XYZ file of N, CA and C in Angstrom:
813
model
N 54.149 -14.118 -8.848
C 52.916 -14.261 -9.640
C 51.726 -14.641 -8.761
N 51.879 -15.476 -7.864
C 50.777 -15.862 -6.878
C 50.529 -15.006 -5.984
N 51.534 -13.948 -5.510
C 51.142 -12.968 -4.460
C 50.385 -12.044 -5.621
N 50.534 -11.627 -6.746
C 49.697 -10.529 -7.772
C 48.234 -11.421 -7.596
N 48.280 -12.369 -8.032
C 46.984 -13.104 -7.982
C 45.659 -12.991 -6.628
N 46.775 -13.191 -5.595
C 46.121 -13.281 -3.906
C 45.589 -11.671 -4.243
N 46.572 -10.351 -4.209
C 46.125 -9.168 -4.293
C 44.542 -8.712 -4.910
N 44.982 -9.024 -6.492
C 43.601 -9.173 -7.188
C 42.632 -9.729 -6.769
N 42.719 -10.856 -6.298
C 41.754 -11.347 -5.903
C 40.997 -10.857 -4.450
N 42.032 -10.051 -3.575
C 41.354 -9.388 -2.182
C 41.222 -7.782 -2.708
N 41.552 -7.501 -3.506
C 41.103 -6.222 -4.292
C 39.653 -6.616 -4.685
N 39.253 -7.606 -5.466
C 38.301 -7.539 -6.016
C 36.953 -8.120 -5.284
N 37.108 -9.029 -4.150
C 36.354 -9.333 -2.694
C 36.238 -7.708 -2.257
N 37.399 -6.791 -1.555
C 37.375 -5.694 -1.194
C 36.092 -4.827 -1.666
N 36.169 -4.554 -3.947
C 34.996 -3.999 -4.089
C 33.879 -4.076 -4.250
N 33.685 -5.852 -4.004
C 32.451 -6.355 -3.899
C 31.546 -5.563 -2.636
N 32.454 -5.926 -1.608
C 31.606 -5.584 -0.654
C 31.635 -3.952 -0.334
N 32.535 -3.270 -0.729
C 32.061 -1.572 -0.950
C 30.602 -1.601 -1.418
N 30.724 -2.102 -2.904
C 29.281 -1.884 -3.361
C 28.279 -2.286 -2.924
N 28.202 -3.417 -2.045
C 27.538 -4.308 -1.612
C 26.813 -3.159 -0.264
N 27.556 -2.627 0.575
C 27.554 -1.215 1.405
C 26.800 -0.238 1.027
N 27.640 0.221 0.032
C 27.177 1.082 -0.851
C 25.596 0.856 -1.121
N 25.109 -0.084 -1.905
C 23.664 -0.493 -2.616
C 22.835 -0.446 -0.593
N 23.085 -1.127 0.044
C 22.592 -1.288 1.740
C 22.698 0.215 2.005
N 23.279 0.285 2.022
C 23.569 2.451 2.700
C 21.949 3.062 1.838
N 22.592 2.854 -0.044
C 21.193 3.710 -0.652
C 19.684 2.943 -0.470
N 19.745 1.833 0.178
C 18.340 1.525 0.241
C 17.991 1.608 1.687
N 18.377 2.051 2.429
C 18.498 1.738 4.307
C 17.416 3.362 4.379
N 16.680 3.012 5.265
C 15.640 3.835 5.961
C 15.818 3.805 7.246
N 15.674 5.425 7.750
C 15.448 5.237 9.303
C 14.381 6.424 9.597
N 13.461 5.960 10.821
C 13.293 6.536 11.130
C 12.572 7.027 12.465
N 12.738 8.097 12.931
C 12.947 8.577 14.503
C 11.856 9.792 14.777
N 10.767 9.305 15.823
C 9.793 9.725 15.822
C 9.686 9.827 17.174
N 8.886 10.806 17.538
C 8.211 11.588 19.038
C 6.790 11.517 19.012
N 6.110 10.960 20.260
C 4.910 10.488 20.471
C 4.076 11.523 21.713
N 3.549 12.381 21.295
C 3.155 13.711 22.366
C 2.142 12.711 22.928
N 2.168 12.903 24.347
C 1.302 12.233 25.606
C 1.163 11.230 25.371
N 2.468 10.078 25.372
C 2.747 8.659 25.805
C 3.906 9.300 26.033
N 4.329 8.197 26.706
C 6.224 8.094 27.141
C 6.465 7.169 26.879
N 6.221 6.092 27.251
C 6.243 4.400 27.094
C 5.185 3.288 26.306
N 6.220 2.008 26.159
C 4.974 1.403 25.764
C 5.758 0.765 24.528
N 5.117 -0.165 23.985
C 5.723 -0.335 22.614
C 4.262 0.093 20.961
N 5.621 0.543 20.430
C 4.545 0.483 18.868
C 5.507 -0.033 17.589
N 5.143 -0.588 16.833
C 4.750 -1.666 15.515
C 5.111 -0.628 14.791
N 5.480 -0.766 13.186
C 6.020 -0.414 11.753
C 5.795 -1.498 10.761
N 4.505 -1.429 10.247
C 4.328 -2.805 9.112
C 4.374 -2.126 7.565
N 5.500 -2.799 6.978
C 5.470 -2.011 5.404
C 6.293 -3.182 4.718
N 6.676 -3.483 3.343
C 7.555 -4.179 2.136
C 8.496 -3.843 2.249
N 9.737 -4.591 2.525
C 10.991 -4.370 2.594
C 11.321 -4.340 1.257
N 13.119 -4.520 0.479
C 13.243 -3.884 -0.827
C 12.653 -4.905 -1.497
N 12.820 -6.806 -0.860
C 12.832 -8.043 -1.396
C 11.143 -8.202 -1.286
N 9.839 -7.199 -1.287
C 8.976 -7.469 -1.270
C 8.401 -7.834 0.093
N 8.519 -8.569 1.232
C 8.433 -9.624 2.218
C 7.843 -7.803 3.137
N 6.957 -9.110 3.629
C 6.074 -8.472 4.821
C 7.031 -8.019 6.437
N 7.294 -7.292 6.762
C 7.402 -7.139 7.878
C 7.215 -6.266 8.652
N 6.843 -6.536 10.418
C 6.860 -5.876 11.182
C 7.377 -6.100 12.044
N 7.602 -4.840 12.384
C 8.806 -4.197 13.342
C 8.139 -3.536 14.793
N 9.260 -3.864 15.606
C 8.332 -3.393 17.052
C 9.539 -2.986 18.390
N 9.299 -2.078 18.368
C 9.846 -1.231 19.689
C 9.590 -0.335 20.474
N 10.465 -0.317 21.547
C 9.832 0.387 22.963
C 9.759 1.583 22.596
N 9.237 2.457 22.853
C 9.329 3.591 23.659
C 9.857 4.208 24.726
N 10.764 5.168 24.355
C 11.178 5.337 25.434
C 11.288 7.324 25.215
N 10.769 7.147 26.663
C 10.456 8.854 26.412
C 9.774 9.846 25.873
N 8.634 8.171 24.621
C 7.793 9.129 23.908
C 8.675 9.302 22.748
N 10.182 8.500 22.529
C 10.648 8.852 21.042
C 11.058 6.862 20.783
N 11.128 6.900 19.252
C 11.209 5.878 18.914
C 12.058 5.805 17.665
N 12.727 4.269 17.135
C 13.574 4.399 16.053
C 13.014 3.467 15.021
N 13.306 3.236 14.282
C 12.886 2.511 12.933
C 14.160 2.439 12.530
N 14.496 1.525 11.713
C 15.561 1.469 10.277
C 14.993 -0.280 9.622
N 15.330 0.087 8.166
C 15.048 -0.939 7.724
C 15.731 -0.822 5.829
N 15.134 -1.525 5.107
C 16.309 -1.366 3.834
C 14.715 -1.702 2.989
N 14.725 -0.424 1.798
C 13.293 -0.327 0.753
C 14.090 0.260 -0.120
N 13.594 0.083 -1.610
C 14.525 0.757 -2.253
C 13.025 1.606 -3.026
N 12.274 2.168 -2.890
C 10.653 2.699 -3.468
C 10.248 3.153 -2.422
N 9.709 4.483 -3.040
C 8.203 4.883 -1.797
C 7.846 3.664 -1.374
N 7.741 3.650 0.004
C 6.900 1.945 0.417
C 5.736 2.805 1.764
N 4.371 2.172 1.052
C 3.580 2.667 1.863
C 3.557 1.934 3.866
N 3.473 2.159 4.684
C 3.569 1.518 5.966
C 2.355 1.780 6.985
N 2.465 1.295 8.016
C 1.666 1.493 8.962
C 2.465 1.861 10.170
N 2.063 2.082 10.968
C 2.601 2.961 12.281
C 1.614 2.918 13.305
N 1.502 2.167 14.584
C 0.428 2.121 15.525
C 1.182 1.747 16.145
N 0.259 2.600 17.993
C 0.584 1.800 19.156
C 0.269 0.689 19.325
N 0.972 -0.484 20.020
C 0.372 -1.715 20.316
C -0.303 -1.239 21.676
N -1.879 -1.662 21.348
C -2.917 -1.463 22.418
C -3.931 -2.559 22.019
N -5.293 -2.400 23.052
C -6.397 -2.580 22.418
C -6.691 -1.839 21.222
N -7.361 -2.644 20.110
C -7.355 -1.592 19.413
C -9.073 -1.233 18.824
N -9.499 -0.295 18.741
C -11.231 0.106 18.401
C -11.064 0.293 17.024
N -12.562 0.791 16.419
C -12.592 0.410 14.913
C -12.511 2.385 14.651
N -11.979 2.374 13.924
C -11.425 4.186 13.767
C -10.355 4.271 14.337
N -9.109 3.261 14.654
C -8.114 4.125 16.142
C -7.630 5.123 15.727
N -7.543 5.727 16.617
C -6.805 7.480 16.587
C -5.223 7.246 16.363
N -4.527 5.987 17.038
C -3.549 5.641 17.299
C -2.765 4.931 15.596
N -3.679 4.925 14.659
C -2.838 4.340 13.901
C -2.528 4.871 12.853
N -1.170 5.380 12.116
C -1.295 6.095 10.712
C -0.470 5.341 9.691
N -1.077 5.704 8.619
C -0.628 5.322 7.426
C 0.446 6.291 6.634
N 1.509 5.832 6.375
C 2.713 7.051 5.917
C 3.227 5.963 4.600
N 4.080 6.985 4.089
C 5.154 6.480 2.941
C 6.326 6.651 3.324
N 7.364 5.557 3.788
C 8.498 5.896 3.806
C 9.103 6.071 2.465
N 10.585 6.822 2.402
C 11.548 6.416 1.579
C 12.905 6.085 2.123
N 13.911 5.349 0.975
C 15.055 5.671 2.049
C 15.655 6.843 1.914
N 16.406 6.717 3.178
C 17.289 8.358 3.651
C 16.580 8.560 5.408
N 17.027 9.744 5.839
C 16.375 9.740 7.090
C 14.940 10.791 7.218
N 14.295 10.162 7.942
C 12.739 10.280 8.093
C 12.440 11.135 9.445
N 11.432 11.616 10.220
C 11.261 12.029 11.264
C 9.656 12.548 11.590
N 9.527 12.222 12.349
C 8.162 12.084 12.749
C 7.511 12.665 13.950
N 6.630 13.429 14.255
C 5.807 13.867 15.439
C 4.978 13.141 15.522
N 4.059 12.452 16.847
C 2.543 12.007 16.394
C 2.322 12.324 17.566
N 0.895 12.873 17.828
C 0.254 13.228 18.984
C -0.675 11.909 19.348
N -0.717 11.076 20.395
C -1.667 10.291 20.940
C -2.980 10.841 20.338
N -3.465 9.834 20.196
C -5.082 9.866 19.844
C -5.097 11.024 18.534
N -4.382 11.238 17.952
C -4.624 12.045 16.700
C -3.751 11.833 15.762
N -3.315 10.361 15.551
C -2.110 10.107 14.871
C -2.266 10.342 13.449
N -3.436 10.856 12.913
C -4.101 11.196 11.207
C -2.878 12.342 11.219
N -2.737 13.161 11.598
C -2.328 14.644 11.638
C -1.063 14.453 11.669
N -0.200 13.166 11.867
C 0.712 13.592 12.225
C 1.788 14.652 11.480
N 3.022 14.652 11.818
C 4.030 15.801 11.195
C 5.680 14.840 10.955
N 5.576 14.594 9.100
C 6.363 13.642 8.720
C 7.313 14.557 8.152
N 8.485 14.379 7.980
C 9.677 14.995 6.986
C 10.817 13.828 6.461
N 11.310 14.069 5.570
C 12.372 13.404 4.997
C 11.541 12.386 3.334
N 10.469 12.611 3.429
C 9.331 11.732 2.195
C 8.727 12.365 1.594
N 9.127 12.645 0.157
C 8.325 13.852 -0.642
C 6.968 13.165 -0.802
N 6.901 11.161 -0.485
C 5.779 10.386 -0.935
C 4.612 11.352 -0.260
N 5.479 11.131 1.246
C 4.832 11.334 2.414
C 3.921 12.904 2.372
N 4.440 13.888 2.014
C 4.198 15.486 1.867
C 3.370 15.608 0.897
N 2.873 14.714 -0.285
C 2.530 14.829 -1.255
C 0.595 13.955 -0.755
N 0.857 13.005 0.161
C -0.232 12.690 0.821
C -1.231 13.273 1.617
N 0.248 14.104 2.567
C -0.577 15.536 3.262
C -1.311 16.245 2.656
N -0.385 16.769 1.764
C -1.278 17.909 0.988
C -2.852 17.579 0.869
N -2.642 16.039 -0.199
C -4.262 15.759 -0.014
C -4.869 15.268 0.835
N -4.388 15.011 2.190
C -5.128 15.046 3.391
C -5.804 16.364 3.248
N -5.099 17.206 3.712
C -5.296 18.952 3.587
C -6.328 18.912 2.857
N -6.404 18.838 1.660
C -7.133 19.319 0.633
C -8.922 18.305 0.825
N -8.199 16.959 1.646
C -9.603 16.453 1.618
C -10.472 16.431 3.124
N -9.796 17.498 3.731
C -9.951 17.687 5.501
C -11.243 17.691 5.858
N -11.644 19.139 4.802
C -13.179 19.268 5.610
C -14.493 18.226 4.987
N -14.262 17.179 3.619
C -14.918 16.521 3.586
C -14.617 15.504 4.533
N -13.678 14.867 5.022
C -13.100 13.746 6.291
C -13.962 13.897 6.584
N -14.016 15.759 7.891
C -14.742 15.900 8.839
C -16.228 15.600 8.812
N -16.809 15.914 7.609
C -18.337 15.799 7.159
C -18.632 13.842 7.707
N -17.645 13.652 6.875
C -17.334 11.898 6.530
C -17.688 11.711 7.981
N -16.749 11.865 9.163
C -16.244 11.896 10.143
C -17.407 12.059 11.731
N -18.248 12.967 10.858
C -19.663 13.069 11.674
C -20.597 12.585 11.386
N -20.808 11.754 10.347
C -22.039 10.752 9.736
C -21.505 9.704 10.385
N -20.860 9.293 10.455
C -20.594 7.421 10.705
C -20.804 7.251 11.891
N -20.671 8.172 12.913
C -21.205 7.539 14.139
C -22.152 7.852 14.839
N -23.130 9.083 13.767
C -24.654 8.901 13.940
C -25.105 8.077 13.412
N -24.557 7.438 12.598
C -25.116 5.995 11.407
C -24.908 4.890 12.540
N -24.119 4.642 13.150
C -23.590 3.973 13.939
C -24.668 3.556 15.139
N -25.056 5.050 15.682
C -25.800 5.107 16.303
C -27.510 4.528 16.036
N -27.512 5.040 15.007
C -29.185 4.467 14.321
C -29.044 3.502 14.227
N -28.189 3.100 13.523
C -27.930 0.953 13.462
C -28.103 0.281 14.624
N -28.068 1.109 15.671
C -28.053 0.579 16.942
C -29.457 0.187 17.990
N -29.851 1.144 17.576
C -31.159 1.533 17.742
C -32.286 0.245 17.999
N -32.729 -0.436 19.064
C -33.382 -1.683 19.172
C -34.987 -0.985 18.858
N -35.742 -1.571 18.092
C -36.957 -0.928 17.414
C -37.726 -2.103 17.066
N -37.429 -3.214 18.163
C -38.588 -4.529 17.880
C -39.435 -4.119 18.504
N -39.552 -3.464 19.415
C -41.053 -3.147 20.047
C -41.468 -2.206 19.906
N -40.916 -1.036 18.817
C -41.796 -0.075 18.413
C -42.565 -0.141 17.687
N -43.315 0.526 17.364
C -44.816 0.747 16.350
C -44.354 1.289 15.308
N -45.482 1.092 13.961
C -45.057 1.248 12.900
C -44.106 2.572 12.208
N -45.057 3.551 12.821
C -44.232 4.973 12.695
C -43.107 5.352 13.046
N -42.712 4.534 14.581
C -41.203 5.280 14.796
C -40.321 3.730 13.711
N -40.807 2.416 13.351
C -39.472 2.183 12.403
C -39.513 3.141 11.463
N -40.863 3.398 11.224
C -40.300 4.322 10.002
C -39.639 5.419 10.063
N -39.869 6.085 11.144
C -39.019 7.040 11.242
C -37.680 7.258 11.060
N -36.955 5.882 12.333
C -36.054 5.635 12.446
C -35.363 5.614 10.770
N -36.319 4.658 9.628
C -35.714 4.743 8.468
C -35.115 5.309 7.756
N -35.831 6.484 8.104
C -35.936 7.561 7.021
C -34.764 8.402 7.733
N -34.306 8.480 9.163
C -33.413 9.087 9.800
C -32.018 8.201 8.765
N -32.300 7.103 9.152
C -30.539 6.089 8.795
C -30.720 6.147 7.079
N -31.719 6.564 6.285
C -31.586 6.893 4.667
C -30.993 8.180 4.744
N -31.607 8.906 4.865
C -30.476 10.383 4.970
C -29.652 10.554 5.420
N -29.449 9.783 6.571
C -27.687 9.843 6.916
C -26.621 9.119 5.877
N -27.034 8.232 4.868
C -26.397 7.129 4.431
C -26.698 7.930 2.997
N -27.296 8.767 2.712
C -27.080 9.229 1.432
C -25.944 10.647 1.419
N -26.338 11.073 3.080
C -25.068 12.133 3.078
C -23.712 12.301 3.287
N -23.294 10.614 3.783
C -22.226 9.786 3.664
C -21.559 9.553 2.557
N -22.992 9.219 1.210
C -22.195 8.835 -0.273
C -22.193 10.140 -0.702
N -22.718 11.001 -0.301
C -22.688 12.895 -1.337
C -20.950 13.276 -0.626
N -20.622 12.847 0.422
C -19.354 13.142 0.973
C -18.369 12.335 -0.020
N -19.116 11.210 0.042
C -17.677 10.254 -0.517
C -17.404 10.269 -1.982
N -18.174 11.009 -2.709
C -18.569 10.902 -4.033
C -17.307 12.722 -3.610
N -17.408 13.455 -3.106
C -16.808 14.162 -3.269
C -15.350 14.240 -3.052
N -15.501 13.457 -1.890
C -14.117 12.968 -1.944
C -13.522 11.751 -3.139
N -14.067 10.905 -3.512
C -13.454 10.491 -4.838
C -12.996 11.898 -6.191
N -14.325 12.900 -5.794
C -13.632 13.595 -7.048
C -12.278 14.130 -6.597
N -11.560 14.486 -5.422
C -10.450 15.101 -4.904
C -9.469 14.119 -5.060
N -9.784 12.823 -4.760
C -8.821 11.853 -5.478
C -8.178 11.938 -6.989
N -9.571 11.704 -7.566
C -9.120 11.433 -9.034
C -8.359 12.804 -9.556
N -8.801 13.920 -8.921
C -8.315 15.310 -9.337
C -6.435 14.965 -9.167
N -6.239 14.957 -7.836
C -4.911 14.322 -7.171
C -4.396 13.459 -8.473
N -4.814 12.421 -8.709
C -3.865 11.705 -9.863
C -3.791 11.984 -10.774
N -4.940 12.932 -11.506
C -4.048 13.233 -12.811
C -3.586 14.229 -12.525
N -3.317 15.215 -11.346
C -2.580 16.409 -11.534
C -1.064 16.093 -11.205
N -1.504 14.497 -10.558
C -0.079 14.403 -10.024
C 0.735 12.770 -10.543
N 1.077 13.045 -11.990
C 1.263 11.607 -12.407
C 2.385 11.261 -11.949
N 3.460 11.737 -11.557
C 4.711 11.154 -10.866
C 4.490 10.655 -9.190
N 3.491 10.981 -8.628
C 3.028 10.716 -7.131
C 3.253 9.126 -6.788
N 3.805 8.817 -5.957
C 3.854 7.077 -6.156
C 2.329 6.973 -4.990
N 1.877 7.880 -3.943
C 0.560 8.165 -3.873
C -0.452 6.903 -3.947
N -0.652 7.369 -6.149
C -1.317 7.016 -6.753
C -1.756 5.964 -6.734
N -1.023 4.529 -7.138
C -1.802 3.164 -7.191
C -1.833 2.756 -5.873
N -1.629 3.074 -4.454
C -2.102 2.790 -3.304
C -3.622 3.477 -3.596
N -3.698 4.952 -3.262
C -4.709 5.844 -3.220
C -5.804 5.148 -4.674
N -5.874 4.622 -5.534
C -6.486 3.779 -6.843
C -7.578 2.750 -6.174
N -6.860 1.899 -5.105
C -7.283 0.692 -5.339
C -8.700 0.801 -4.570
N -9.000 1.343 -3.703
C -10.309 1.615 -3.097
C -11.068 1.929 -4.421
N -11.190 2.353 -5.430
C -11.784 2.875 -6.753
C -12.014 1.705 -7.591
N -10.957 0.923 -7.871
C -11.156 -0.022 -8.974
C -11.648 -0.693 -9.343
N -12.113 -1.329 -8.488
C -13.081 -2.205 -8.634
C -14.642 -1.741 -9.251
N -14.421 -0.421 -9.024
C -16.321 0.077 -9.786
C -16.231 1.275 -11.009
N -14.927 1.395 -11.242
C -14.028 1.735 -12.623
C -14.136 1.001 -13.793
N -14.809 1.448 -14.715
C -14.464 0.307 -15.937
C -13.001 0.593 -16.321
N -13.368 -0.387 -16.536
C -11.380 -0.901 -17.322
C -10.420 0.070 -18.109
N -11.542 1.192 -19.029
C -10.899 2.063 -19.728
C -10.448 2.922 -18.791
N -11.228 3.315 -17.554
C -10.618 4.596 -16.743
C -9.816 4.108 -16.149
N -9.701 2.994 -15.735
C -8.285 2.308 -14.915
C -7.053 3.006 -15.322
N -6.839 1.906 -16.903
C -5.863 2.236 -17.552
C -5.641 3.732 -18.212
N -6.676 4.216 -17.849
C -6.129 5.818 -18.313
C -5.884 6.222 -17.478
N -6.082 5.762 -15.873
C -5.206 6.421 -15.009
C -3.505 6.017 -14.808
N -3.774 4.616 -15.475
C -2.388 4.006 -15.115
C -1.470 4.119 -16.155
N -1.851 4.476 -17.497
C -1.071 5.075 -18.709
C -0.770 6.105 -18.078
N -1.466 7.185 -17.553
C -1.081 8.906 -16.860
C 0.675 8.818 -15.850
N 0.287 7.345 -15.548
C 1.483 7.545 -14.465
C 3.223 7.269 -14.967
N 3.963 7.927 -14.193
C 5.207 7.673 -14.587
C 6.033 6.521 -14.553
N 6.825 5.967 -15.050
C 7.733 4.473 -15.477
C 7.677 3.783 -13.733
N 8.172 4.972 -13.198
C 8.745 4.759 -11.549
C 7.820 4.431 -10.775
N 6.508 5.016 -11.099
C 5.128 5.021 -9.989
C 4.605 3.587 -10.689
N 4.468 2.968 -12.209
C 4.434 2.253 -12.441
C 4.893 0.463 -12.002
N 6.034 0.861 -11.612
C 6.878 0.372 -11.144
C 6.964 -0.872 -9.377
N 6.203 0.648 -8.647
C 6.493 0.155 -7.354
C 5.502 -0.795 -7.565
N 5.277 -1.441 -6.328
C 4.651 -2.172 -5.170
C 2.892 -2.249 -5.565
N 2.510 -1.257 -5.613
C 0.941 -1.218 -5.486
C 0.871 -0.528 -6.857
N 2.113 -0.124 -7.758
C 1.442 0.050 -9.112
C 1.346 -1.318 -10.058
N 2.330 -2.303 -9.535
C 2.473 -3.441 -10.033
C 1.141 -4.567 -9.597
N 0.174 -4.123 -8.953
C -0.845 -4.667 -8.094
C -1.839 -3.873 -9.344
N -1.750 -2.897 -9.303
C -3.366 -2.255 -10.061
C -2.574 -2.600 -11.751
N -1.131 -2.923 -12.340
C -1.443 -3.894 -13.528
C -1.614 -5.112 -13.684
N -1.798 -5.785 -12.702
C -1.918 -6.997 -12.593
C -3.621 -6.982 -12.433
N -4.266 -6.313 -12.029
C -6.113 -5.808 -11.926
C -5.783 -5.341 -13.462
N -5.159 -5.262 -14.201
C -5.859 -4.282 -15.446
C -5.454 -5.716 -16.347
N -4.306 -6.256 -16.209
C -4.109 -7.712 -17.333
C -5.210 -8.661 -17.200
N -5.827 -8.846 -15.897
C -6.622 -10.069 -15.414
C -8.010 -9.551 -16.287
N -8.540 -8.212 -16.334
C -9.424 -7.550 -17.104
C -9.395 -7.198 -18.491
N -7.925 -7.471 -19.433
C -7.930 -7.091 -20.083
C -8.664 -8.720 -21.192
N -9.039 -9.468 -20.973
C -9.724 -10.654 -21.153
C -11.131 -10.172 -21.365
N -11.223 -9.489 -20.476
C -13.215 -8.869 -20.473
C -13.331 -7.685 -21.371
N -14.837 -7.591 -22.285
C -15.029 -6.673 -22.700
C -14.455 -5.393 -22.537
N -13.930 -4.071 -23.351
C -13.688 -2.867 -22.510
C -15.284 -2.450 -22.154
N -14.737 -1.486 -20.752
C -16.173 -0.788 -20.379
C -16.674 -1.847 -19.561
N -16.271 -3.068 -18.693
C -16.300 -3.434 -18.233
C -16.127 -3.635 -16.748
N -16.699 -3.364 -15.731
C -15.944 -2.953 -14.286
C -14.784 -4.440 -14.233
N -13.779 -3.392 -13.280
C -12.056 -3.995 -13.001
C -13.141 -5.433 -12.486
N -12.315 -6.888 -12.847
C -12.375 -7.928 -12.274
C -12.102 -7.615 -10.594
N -12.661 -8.467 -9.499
C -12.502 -8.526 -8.088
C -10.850 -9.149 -8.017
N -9.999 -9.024 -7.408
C -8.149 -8.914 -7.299
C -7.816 -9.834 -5.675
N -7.185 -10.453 -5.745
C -6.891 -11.036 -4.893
C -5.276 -10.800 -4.738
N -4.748 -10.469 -3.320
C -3.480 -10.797 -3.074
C -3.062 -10.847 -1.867
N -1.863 -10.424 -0.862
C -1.571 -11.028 0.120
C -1.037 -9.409 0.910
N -2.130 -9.453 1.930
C -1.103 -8.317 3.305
C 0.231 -8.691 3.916
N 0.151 -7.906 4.122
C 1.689 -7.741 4.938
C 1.941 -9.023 5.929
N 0.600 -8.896 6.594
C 0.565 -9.937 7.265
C 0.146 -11.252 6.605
N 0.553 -11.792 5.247
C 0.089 -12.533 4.340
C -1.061 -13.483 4.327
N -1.885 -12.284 4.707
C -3.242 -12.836 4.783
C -3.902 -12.580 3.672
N -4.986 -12.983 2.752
C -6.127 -12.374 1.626
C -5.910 -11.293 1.910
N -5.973 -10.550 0.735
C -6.429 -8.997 0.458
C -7.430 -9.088 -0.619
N -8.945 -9.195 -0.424
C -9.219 -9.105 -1.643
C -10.040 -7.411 -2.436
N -9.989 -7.082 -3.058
C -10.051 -5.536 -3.583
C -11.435 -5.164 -3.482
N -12.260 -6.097 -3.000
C -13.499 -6.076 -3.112
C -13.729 -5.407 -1.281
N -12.469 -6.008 -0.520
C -12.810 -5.559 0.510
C -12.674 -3.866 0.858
N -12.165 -3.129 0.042
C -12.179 -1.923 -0.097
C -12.922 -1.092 -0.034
C-alpha cells in the first residue's frame, strides 16, 4: 500500500513538471539575428517578460550574429539596439514585436528601421505599415533636420528682416512637418480599424490619446479583439479610458502615468 502511494505520488510530481515544461516550452522566445557591417560588439533586447517585469538583455556579438531567448506569453513589443554612444534619431535602434516560437532577424548597421523580421505575424503586420507609411517618414524625415537646422541659427546680431526671415523659414517648415504628421495619423487610424485583431494597435494608440476625446478612444478600443484587449499596452490605453471615464464624454483622454521598462515615469503626455 505504501509503495502504490510513493508511485502516485512520483507519478503525479512527474506530471507536474511535464506541464510545468510544457507551459515554459509554449511561452519561450528565441531569437537569432545577423547584423550587416558590425561583427562585434555587444547589443541590448528591452521588452515585458510573461510576469510583466522589465528586462534587459545583453550580448556579444559574434560574427555579426546574435541570440536572444526569453519566456512572453503575448505579442510583446521590444527594443533592439547596439550598445554605443547613442544620437537623437539612432539608426542603430529598432522597435519589433516579438512572439513566442522562433524569431529571426537581419539588421543592417545604421539602418536598423528596415530591418528583415520573420517568425511574428505582430511583427509583419507593423511592416506592412511601415511600408505603407514610408514615403510620408521620408517627407517627416527631411523636415526635422532643416528645422533643426533653423533652430540653430544664432540671429542676435541680425537685423530686423533676416529674424524675420529666418521666421517665416522655421513657420513653414513646422507647418509642413504637421501636414506630414496629420497624414500620417490618418494611415494609423486607417491601420486600426482595418486591422482590429493587430496587437499593433494599443502600442501604435498611445502617441494619439491624449488629444482624442474619450469617445474616439473607446471606439477604437471597443473595435479591438478580446486578445489585443488583453495584452500589455491594451491594458494601459483601458486604464487611460477608466481614469476618463469620470470626465465629461467628448472630453480629451486624461494625461496617464506609468512605468518603462526601465521603471522609470512614462508619462503619455510625453508622446
Amino acid at each position: 500500500m505504501t509503495k502504490r502511494i510513493i508511485l502516485l505520488l512520483i507519478a503525479c510530481i512527474s506530471n507536474t513538471m511535464i506541464h510545468a515544461q510544457n507551459d515554459k516550452a509554449k511561452d519561450k522566445f528565441t531569437l537569432i539575428g545577423k547584423i550587416i557591417g558590425q561583427s562585434n560588439g555587444l547589443i541590448s533586447l528591452t521588452y515585458r517578460n510573461k510576469n510583466g517585469e522589465g528586462i534587459k538583455d545583453t550580448v556579444k556579438l559574434k560574427n555579426g550574429v546574435f541570440l536572444f531567448t526569453g519566456l512572453i506569453n503575448e505579442p510583446t513589443h521590444a527594443t533592439l539596439y547596439i550598445i554605443e554612444k547613442h544620437v537623437r534619431n539612432d539608426p542603430n535602434i529598432a522597435d519589433l514585436f516579438l512572439e513566442p516560437g522562433k524569431l529571426k532577424g537581419t539588421f543592417i548597421k545604421g539602418d536598423f528601421i528596415h530591418a528583415k523580421i520573420t517568425g511574428s505575424q505582430t511583427e509583419q503586420e507593423k511592416e506592412e505599415l511601415i511600408n505603407e507609411k514610408s514615403p510620408v517618414l521620408i517627407n517627416e524625415n527631411t523636415v526635422l533636420p532643416e528645422l533643426a537646422k533653423l533652430n540653430n541659427v544664432n540671429i542676435d546680431s541680425a537685423d530686423k528682416i533676416a529674424k524675420e526671415n529666418l521666421q517665416k523659414k522655421i513657420t513653414i517648415a513646422y507647418h509642413k512637418l504637421d501636414s506630414y504628421r496629420e497624414d500620417e495619423k490618418k494611415i494609423d487610424y486607417a491601420f486600426m480599424l482595418s486591422h482590429p485583431n493587430s496587437c499593433v494597435n494599443p502600442y501604435l494608440i498611445l502617441p494619439y490619446a491624449q488629444k482624442m476625446t474619450l469617445d474616439s478612444l473607446k471606439m477604437f478600443y471597443n473595435k479591438w479583439s478580446s486578445n489585443v484587449q488583453d495584452t500589455w499596452y491594451g491594458r494601459v490605453v483601458k486604464n487611460i479610458i477608466q481614469k476618463a471615464e469620470t470626465n465629461m464624454v467628448g472630453k480629451m483622454a486624461p494625461d496617464f502615468k506609468t512605468k518603462d521598462l526601465a521603471d522609470k515615469d512614462v508619462v503619455l503626455s510625453f508622446f
